[in-house]
Amino acid sequence: MNTTAIITMVCAQGIVVSFAAYFFYKVLTIPPKQEPDSFSENDDELVRQEPKK
């Protein structure tokens, strides 16, 4: 393998690894989204209503 081929291969692999590392970093460092709480409106009630049968 000649020098030009090795340089091209290393550059291509470097670009792919850089993109993968960047996107892994972005995914792993974003704050989690707040999920809706179905009982958030009923937090002040002490007794929950029984489900209808």
Short mmCIF file of C-alpha atoms in Angstrom, two decimals:
data_model
loop_
_atom_site.label_atom_id
_atom_site.label_comp_id
_atom_site.label_asym_id
_atom_site.label_seq_id
_atom_site.Cartn_x
_atom_site.Cartn_y
_atom_site.Cartn_z
CA MET A 1 0.00 0.00 0.00
CA ASN A 2 1.45 3.35 -0.95
CA THR A 3 1.60 6.49 1.19
CA THR A 4 -1.34 8.24 -0.48
CA ALA A 5 -3.64 5.31 0.20
CA ILE A 6 -2.60 5.14 3.86
CA ILE A 7 -3.16 8.89 4.33
CA THR A 8 -6.60 8.67 2.67
CA MET A 9 -7.60 5.66 4.79
CA VAL A 10 -6.47 7.30 8.05
CA CYS A 11 -8.28 10.55 7.19
CA ALA A 12 -11.51 8.74 6.30
CA GLN A 13 -11.42 6.65 9.50
CA GLY A 14 -10.56 9.75 11.54
CA ILE A 15 -13.57 11.62 10.15
CA VAL A 16 -15.93 8.70 10.84
CA VAL A 17 -14.61 8.23 14.39
CA SER A 18 -14.82 11.98 15.05
CA PHE A 19 -18.47 12.14 13.95
CA ALA A 20 -19.34 9.07 16.02
CA ALA A 21 -17.61 10.45 19.12
CA TYR A 22 -19.29 13.85 18.69
CA PHE A 23 -22.79 12.40 18.39
CA PHE A 24 -22.25 9.95 21.28
CA TYR A 25 -21.13 12.91 23.40
CA LYS A 26 -24.21 14.92 22.41
CA VAL A 27 -26.58 12.03 23.17
CA LEU A 28 -25.00 11.18 26.52
CA THR A 29 -24.84 14.77 27.83
CA ILE A 30 -28.30 16.14 26.99
CA PRO A 31 -30.55 16.64 30.02
CA PRO A 32 -33.51 14.24 30.26
CA LYS A 33 -36.91 15.54 29.18
CA GLN A 34 -39.61 15.90 31.80
CA GLU A 35 -42.30 13.30 31.29
CA PRO A 36 -45.89 14.23 31.97
CA ASP A 37 -47.28 13.04 35.30
CA SER A 38 -50.82 11.75 35.03
CA PHE A 39 -51.46 12.47 38.71
CA SER A 40 -49.88 15.92 38.84
CA GLU A 41 -53.30 17.58 39.04
CA ASN A 42 -54.29 15.29 41.95
CA ASP A 43 -51.23 15.77 44.15
CA ASP A 44 -53.16 17.69 46.81
CA GLU A 45 -55.83 14.97 47.20
CA LEU A 46 -55.15 12.48 49.96
CA VAL A 47 -57.49 9.74 48.73
CA ARG A 48 -57.45 8.56 45.13
CA GLN A 49 -60.72 7.73 43.44
CA GLU A 50 -61.38 4.07 42.77
CA PRO A 51 -61.53 3.13 39.08
CA LYS A 52 -65.00 2.60 37.69
CA LYS A 53 -66.00 -1.00 37.09
#
